[in-house]
GROMACS .gro file of C-alpha atoms in nm:
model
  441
    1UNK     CA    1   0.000   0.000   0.000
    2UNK     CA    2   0.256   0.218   0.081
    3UNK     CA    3   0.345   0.400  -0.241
    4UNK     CA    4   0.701   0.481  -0.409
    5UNK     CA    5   0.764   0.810  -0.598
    6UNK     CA    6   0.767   0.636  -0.930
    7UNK     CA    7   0.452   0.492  -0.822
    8UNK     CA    8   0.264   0.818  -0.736
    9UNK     CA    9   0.359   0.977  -1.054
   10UNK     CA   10   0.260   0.676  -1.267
   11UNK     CA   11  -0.092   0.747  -1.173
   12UNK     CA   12  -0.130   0.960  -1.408
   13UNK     CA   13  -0.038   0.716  -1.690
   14UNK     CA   14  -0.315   0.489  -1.572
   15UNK     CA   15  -0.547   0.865  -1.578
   16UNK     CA   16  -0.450   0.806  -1.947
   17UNK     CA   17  -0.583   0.459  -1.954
   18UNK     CA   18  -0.861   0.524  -1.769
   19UNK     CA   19  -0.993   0.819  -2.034
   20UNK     CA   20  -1.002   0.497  -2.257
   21UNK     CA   21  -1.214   0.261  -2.069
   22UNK     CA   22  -1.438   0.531  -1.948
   23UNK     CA   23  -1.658   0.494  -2.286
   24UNK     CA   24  -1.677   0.118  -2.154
   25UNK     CA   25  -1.808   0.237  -1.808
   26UNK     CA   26  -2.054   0.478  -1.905
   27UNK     CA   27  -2.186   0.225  -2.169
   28UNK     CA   28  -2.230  -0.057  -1.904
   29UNK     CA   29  -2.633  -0.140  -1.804
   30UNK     CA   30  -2.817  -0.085  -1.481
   31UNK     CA   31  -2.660  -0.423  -1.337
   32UNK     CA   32  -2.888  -0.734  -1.163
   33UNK     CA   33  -3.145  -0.642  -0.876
   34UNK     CA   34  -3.150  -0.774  -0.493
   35UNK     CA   35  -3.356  -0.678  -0.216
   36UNK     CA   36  -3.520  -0.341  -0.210
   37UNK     CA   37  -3.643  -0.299   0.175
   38UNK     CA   38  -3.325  -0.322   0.390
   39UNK     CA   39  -3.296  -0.566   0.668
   40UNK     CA   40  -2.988  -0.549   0.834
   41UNK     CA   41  -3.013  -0.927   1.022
   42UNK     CA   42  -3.050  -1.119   0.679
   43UNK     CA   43  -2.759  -1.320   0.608
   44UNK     CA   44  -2.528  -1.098   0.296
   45UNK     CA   45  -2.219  -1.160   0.116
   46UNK     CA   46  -2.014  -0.792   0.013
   47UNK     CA   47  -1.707  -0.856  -0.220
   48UNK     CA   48  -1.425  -0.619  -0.179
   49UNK     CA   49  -1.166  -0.588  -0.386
   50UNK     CA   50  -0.806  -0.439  -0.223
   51UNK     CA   51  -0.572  -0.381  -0.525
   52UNK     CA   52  -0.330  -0.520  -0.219
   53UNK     CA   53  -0.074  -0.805  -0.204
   54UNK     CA   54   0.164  -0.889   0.084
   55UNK     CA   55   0.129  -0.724   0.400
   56UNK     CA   56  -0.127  -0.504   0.331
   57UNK     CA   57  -0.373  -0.784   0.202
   58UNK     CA   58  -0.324  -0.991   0.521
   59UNK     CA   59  -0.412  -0.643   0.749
   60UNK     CA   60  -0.688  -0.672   0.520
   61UNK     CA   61  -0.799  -0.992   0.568
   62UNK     CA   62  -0.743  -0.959   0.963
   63UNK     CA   63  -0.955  -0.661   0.984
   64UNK     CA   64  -1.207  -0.792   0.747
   65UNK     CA   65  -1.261  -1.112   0.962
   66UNK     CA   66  -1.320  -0.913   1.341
   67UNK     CA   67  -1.569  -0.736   1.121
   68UNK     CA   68  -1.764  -1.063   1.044
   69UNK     CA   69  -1.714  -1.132   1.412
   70UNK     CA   70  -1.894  -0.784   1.485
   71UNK     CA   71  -2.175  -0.891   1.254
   72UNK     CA   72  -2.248  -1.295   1.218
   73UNK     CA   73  -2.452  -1.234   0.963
   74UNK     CA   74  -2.236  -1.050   0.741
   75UNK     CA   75  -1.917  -1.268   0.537
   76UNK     CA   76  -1.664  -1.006   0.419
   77UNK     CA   77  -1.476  -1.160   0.090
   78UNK     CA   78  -1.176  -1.027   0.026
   79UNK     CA   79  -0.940  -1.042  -0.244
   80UNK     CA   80  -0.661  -0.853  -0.464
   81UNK     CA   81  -0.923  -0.839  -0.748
   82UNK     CA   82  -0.665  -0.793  -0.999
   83UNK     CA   83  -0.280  -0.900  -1.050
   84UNK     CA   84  -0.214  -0.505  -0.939
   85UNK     CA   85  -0.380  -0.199  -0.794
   86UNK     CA   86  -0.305  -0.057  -1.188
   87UNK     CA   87  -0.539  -0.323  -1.307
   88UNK     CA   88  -0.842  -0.260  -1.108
   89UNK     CA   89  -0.993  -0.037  -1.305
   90UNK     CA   90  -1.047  -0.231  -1.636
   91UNK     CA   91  -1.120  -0.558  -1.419
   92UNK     CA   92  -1.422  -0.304  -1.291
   93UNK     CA   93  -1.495  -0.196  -1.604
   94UNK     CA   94  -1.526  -0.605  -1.738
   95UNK     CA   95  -1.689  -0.657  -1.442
   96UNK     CA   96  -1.979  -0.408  -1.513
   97UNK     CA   97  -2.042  -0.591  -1.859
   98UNK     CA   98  -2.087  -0.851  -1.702
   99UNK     CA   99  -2.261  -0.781  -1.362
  100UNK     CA  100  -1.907  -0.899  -1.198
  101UNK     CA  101  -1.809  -0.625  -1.003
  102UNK     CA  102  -1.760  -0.550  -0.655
  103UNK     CA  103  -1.945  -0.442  -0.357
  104UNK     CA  104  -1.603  -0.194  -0.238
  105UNK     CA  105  -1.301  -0.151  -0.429
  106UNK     CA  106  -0.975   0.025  -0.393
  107UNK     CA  107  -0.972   0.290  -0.662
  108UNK     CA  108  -0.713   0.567  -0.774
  109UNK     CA  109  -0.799   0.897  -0.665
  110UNK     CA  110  -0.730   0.971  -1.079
  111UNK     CA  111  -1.010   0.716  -1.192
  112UNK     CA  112  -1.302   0.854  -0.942
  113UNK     CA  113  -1.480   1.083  -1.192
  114UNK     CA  114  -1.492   0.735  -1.469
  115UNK     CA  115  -1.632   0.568  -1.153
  116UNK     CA  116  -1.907   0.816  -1.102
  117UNK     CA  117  -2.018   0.853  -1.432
  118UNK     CA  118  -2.052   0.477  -1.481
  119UNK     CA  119  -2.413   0.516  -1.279
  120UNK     CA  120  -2.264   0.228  -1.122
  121UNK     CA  121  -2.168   0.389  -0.744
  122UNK     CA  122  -2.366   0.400  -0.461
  123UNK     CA  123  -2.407   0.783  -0.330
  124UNK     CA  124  -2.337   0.847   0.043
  125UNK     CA  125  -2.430   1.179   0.061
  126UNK     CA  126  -2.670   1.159   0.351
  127UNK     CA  127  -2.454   0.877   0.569
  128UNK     CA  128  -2.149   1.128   0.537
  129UNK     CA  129  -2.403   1.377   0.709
  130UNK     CA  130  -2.432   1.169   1.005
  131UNK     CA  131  -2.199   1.280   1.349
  132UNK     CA  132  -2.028   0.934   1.408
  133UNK     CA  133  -1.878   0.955   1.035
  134UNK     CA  134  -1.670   1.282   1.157
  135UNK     CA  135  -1.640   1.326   0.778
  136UNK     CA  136  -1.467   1.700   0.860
  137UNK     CA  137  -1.147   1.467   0.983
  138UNK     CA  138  -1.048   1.364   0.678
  139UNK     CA  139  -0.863   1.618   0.455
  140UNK     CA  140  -1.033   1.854   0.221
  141UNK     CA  141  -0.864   1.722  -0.087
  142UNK     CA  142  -0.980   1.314   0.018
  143UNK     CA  143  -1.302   1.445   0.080
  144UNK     CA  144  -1.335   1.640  -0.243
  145UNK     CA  145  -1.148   1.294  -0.446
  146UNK     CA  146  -1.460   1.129  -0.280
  147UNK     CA  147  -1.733   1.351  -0.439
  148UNK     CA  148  -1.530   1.419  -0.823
  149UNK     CA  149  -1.834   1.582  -0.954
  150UNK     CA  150  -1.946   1.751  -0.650
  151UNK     CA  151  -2.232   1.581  -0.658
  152UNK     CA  152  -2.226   1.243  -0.505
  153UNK     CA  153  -1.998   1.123  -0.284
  154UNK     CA  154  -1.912   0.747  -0.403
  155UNK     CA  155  -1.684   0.654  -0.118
  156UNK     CA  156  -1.424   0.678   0.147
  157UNK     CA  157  -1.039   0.805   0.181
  158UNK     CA  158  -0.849   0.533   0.137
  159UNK     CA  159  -0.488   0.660   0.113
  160UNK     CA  160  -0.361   1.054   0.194
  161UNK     CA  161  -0.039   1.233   0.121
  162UNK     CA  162   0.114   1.521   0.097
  163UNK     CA  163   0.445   1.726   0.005
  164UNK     CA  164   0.687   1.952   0.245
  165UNK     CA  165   0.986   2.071   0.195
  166UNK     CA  166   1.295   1.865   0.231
  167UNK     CA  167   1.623   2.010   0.333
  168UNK     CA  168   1.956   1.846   0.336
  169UNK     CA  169   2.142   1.957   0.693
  170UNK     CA  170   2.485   1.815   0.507
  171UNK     CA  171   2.475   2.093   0.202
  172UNK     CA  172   2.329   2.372   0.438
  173UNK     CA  173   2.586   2.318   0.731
  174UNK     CA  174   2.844   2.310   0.454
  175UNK     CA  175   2.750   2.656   0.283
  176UNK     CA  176   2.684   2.779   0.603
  177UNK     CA  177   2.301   2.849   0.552
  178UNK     CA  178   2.014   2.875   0.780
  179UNK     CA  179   1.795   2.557   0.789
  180UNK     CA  180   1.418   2.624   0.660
  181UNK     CA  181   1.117   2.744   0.893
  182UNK     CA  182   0.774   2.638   0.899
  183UNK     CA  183   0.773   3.026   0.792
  184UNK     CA  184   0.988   3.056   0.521
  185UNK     CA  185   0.846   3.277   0.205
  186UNK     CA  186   0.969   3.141  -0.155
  187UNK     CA  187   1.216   3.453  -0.143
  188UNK     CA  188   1.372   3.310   0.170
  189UNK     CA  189   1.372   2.928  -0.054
  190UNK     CA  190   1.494   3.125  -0.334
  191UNK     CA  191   1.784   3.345  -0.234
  192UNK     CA  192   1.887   2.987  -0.042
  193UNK     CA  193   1.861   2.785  -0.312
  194UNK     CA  194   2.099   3.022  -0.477
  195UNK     CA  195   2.340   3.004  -0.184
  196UNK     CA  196   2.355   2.647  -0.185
  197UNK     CA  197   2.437   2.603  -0.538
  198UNK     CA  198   2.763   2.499  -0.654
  199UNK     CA  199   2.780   2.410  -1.049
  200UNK     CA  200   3.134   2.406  -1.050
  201UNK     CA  201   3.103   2.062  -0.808
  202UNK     CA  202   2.781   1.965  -0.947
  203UNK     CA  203   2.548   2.089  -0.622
  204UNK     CA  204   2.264   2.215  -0.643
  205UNK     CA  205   1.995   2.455  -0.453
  206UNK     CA  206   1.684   2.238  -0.565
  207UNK     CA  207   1.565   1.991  -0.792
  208UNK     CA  208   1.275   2.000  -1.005
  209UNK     CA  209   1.151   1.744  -1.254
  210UNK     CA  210   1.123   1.883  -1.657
  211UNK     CA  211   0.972   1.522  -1.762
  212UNK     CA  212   0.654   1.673  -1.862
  213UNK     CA  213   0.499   1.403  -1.654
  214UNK     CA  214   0.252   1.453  -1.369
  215UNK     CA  215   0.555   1.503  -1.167
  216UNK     CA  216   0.635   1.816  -1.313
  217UNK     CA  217   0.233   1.937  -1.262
  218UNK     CA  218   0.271   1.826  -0.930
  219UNK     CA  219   0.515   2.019  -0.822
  220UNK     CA  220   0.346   2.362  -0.990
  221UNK     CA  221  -0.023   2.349  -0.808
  222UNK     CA  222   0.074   2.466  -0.468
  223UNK     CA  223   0.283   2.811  -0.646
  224UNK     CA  224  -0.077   2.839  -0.828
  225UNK     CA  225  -0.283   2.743  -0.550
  226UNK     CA  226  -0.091   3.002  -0.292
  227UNK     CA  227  -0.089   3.241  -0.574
  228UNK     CA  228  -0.453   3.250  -0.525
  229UNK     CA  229  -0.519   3.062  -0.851
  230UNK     CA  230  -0.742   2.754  -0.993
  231UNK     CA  231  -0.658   2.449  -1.219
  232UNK     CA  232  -1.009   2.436  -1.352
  233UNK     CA  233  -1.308   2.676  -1.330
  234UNK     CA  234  -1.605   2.656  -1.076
  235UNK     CA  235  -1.777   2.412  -1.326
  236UNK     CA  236  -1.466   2.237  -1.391
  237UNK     CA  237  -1.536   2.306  -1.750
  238UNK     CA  238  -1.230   2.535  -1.851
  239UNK     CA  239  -0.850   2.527  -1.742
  240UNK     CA  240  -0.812   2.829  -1.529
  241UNK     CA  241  -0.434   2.808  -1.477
  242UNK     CA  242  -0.322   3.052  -1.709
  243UNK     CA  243  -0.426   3.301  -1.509
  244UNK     CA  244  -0.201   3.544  -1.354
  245UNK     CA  245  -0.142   3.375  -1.055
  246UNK     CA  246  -0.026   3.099  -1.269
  247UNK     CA  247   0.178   3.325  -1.426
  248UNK     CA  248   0.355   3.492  -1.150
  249UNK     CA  249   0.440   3.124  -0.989
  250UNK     CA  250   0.589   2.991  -1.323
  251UNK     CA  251   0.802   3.303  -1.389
  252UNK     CA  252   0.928   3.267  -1.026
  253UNK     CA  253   1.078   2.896  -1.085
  254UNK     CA  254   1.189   3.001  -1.437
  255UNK     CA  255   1.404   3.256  -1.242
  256UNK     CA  256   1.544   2.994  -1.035
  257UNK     CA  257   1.574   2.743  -1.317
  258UNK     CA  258   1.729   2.994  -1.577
  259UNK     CA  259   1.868   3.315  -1.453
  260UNK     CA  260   1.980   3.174  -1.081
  261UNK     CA  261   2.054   2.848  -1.191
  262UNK     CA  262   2.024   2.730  -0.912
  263UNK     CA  263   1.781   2.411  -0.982
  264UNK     CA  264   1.878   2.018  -1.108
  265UNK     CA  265   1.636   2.017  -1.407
  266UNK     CA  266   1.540   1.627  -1.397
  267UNK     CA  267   1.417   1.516  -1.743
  268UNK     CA  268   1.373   1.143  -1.646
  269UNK     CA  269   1.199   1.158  -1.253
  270UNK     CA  270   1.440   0.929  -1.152
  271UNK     CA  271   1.743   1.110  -1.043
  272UNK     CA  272   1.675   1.397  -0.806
  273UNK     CA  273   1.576   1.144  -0.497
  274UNK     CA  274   1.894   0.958  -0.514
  275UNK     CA  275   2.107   1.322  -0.579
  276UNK     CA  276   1.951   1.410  -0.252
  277UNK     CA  277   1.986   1.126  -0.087
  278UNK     CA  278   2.368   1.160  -0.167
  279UNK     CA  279   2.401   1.536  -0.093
  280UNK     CA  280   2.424   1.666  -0.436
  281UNK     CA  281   2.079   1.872  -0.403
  282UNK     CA  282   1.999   2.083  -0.127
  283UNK     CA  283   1.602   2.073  -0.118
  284UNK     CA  284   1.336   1.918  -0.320
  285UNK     CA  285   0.964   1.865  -0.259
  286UNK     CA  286   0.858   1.573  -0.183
  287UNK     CA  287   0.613   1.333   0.024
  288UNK     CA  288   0.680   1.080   0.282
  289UNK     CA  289   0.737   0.824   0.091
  290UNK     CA  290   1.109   0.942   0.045
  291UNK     CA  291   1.164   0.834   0.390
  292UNK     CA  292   1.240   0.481   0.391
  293UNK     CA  293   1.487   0.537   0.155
  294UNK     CA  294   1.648   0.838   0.342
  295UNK     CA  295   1.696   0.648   0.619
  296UNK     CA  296   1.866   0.364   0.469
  297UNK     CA  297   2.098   0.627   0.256
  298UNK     CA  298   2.177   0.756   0.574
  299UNK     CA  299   2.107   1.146   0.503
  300UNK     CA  300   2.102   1.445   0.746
  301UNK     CA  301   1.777   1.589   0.639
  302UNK     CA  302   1.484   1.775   0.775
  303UNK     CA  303   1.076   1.848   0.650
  304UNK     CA  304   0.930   2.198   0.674
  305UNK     CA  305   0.590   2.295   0.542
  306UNK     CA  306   0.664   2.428   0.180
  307UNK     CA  307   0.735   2.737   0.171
  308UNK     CA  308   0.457   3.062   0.169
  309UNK     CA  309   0.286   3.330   0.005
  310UNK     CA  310   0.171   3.583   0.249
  311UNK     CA  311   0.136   3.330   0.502
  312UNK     CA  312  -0.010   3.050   0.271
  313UNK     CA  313   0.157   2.734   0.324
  314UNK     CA  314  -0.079   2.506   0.116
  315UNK     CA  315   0.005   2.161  -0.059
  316UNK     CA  316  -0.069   1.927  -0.301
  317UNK     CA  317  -0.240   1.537  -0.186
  318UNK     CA  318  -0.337   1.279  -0.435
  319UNK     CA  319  -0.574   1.031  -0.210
  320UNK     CA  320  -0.707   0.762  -0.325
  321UNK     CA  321  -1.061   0.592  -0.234
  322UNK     CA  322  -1.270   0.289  -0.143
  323UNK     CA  323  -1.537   0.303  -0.400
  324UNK     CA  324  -1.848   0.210  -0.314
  325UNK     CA  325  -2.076   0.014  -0.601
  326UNK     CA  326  -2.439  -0.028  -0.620
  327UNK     CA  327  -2.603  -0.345  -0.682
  328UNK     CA  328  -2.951  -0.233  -0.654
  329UNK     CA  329  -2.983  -0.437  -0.320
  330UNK     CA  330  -3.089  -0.253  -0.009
  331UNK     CA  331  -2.846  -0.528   0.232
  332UNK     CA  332  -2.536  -0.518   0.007
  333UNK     CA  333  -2.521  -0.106   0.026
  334UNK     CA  334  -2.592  -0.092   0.389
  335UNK     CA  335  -2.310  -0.358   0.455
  336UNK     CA  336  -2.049  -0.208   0.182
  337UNK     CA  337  -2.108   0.123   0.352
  338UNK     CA  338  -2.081  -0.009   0.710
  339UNK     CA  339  -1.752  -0.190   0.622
  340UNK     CA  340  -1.616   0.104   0.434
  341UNK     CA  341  -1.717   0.344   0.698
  342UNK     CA  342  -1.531   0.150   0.982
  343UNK     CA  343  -1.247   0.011   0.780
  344UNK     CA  344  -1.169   0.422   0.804
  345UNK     CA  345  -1.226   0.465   1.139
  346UNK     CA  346  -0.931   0.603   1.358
  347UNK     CA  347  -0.901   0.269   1.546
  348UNK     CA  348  -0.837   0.055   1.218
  349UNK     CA  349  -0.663   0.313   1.041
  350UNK     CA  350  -0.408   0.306   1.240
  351UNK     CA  351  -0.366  -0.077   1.238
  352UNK     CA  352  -0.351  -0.080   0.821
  353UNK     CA  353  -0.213   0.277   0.656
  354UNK     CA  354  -0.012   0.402   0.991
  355UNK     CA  355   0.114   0.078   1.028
  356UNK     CA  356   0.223   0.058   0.636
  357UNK     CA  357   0.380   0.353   0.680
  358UNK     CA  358   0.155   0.627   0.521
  359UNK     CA  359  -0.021   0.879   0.667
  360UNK     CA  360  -0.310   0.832   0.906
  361UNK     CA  361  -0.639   0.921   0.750
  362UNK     CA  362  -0.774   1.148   0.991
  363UNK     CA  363  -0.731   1.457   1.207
  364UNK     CA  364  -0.744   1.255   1.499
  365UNK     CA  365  -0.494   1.014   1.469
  366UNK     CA  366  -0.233   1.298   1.487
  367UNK     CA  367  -0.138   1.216   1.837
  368UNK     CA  368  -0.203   0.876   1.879
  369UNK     CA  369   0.040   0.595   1.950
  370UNK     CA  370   0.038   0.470   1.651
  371UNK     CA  371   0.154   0.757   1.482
  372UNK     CA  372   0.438   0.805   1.739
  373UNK     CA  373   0.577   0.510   1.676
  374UNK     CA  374   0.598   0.536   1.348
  375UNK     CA  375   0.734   0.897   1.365
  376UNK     CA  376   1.017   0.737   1.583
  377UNK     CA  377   1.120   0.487   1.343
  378UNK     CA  378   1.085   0.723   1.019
  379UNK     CA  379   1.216   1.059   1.119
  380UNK     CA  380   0.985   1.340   0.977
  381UNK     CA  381   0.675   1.103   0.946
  382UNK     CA  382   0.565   1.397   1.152
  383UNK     CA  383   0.632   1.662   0.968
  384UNK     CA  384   0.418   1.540   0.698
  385UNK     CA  385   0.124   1.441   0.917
  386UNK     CA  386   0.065   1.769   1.095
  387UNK     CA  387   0.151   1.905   0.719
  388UNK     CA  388  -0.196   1.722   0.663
  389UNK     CA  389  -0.338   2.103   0.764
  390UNK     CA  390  -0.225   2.274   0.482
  391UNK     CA  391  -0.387   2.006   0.204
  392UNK     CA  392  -0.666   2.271   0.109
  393UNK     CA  393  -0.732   2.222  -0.259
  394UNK     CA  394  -0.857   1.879  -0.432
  395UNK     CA  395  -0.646   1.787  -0.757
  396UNK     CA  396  -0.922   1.739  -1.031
  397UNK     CA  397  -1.026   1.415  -1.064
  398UNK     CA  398  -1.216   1.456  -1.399
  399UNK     CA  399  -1.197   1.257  -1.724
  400UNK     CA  400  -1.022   1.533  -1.917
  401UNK     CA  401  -0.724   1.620  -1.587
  402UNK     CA  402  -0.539   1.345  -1.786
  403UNK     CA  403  -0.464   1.546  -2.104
  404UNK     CA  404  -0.451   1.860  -1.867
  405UNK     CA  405  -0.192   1.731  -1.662
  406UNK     CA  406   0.036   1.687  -1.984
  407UNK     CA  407  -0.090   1.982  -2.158
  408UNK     CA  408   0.082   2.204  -1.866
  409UNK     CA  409   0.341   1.925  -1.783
  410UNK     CA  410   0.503   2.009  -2.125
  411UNK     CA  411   0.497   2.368  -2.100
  412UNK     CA  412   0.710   2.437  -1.733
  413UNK     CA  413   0.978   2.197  -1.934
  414UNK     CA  414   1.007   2.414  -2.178
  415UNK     CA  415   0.982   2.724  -1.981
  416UNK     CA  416   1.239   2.590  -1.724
  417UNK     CA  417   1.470   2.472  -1.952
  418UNK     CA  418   1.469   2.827  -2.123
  419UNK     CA  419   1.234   2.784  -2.413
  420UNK     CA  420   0.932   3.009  -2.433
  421UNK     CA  421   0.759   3.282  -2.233
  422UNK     CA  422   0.562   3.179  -1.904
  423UNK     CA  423   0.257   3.361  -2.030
  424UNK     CA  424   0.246   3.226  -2.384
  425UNK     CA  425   0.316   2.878  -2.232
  426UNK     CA  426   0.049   2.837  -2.053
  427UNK     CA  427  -0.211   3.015  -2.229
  428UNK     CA  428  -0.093   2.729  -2.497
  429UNK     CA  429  -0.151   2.452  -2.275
  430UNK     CA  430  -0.490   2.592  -2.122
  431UNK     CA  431  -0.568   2.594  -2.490
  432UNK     CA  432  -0.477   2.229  -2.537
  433UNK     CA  433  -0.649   2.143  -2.215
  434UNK     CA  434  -1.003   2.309  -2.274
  435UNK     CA  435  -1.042   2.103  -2.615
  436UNK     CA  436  -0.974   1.812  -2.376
  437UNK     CA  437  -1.221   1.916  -2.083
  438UNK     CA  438  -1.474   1.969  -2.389
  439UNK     CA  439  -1.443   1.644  -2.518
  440UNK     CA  440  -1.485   1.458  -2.186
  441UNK     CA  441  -1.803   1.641  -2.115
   0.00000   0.00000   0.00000
């Protein structure tokens, strides 16, 4: 469960595959009926599917079975559903033709507006409502992956994240430079960056990928987001990152990138980890998935907040969700949204994605055991769970983000690598990314 960088930033490849088999989901039937009047003593069956293997499938498992213990009546049958989490989605998709799909699945955050418009979801609107869910402790951005249209809300967090600021203590100490505060301003970031940098012996202030991939878009939407700017419209209709805000934050890193040069320009999303990790770049941005391997590299590091805009701090989080599917049985939904609901509870949260090593789901967990044990053996788990404040914005999790992502992916490489104007740029790629959003409608 616990997700590499490569494997973050490859969701956006299976975004790509998941534009193709939305015509398949949309095209699917109403599905077999069950019981309409709900009775929650009959004996029920609810499939889910975990996208897991290893470790996390046997937490799984465990948790499924005290569940069935809680309710006799109710047999919990797990499995992967497909060889990998990256294969879910057309299994789903097969399993609609063929009334063969789940009862809760493991989705990517990326593939919840296909899911919705399948008419194949169940919509939890009104259980969300209820006091016991404490729906406000999970993060804006899972509950907004949750509810992709707005709309309905088709399921629960499943797995959160977020980025800070990584600093490596070796290259400051060295250059004799302040180490980063929760309050640092992108001035502060930039004049150190500058500081840091050493082209001469092949150090730099910062790394930033130029693959054109979602690692690259990534990395833009909190400068746009503090900026004060959108990706998309209200309506999510129209790309709204060309705006001046969007501007202002991708003249700022071409500054960096081009006149300061001061920034690792990484065309291939593999290399500016490992440069870190070996003291060759001073700071990246990054999630907390880069811990496991810090600590095994051995690297004097620290996690701040990423830096502000007049006191703005926000991030970027790409959750993923349990999806929740409708069978047109009154039992099935009731039990699917039962398990669902206390799979994500704060006490079995912190028995599956704490102990996996992500972040807890909720608010709540923050101070719990759990979480500081895990901050003791991973040092600045912390950092990135109190960071868990500052996710404000949901990444769009619409059919046409996919081409978006690329569109603007393609145009900071250029721009950082000194080809084009900021403002041209993007105004190109929100051009390129509108004909998308209109085609998905």
């Amino acid at each position: 469960m616990s997700r590499s960088h490569q494997q973050l930033f490859r969701m956006m490849s299976m975004a790509v595959a998941a534009a193709a088999v939305a015509a398949s989901l949309a095209g699917c039937g109403n599905g077999s009926s069950g019981t309409a009047s709900l009775d929650t003593k009959a004996k029920v069956t609810i499939q889910v599917w975990t996208g897991q293997a290893d470790v996390a499938e046997k937490i799984i498992e465990t948790l499924a079975g005290e569940f069935e213990k809680l309710h006799s009546n109710v047999t919990v049958d797990v499995s992967p559903g497909a060889s990998s989490t990256d294969q879910l989605l057309q299994k789903i998709s097969a399993g609609f033709a063929g009334d063969q799909y789940p009862d809760v699945s493991y989705a990517f955050g990326s593939w919840a507006g296909q899911l919705e418009s399948s008419g194949r979801t169940l919509d939890i609107s009104d259980e969300i409502k209820k006091p016991d869910v404490k729906w406000d402790e999970f993060t804006a951005a899972a509950r907004g992956t949750a509810q992709p249209s707005g709309k309905k809300v088709i399921g629960f967090p499943a797995v959160v994240d977020n980025v800070g600021l990584l600093y490596n203590k070796t290259l400051f100490d060295r250059a004799g430079v302040a180490y980063p505060t929760a309050n640092w301003t992108w001035n502060d970031f930039r004049a150190a960056a500058k500081k840091l940098t050493d082209t001469a012996d092949h150090i730099y202030g910062y790394g930033y990928s130029v693959s054109g991939s979602e690692a690259t878009t990534w990395q833009f939407w909190p400068h746009l987001w503090q900026n004060g700017g959108a990706i998309l419209n209200a309506d999510g209709t129209q790309a709204e990152f060309a705006s001046q805000a969007g501007v202002d934050a991708l003249t700022f890193l071409r500054s960096m990138a081009v006149e300061d040069k001061s920034v690792y320009l990484d065309q291939t999303d593999t290399k500016i980890g490992p440069l870190f990790d070996s003291d060759r770049i001073a700071m990246i941005t990054s999630g907390p998935w880069e811990l496991s391997s810090l600590k095994t590299a051995g690297t004097k590091f620290g996690v701040v907040p990423l830096p502000g805009t007049n006191g703005d701090h926000q991030t970027v989080s790409g959750p993923d969700i349990w999806a929740l599917f409708d069978h047109k049985d009154a039992n099935r939904a009731y039990w699917a949204t039962q398990f669902a609901e206390w799979f994500t509870s704060a006490a079995q949260d912190e028995r599956f994605n704490v102990a996996l090593g992500n972040l807890p789901l909720r608010s709540s967990e923050a101070g719990s055991d759990a979480v500081k044990k895990e901050a003791a053996q991973f040092p600045g788990y912390d950092a990135f769970v109190a960071n868990s404040a500052n996710v404000k914005n949901t990444r769009p999790a619409t059919a046409g983000y996919a081409a978006l992502s690329t569109a603007i992916g393609k145009s900071i490489s250029q721009v950082l690598q000194g080809e084009g104007d900021p403002k041209a740029a993007l105004e190109q790629a929100a051009q390129t990314a509108n004909k998308a959003l209109g085609e998905k409608k």
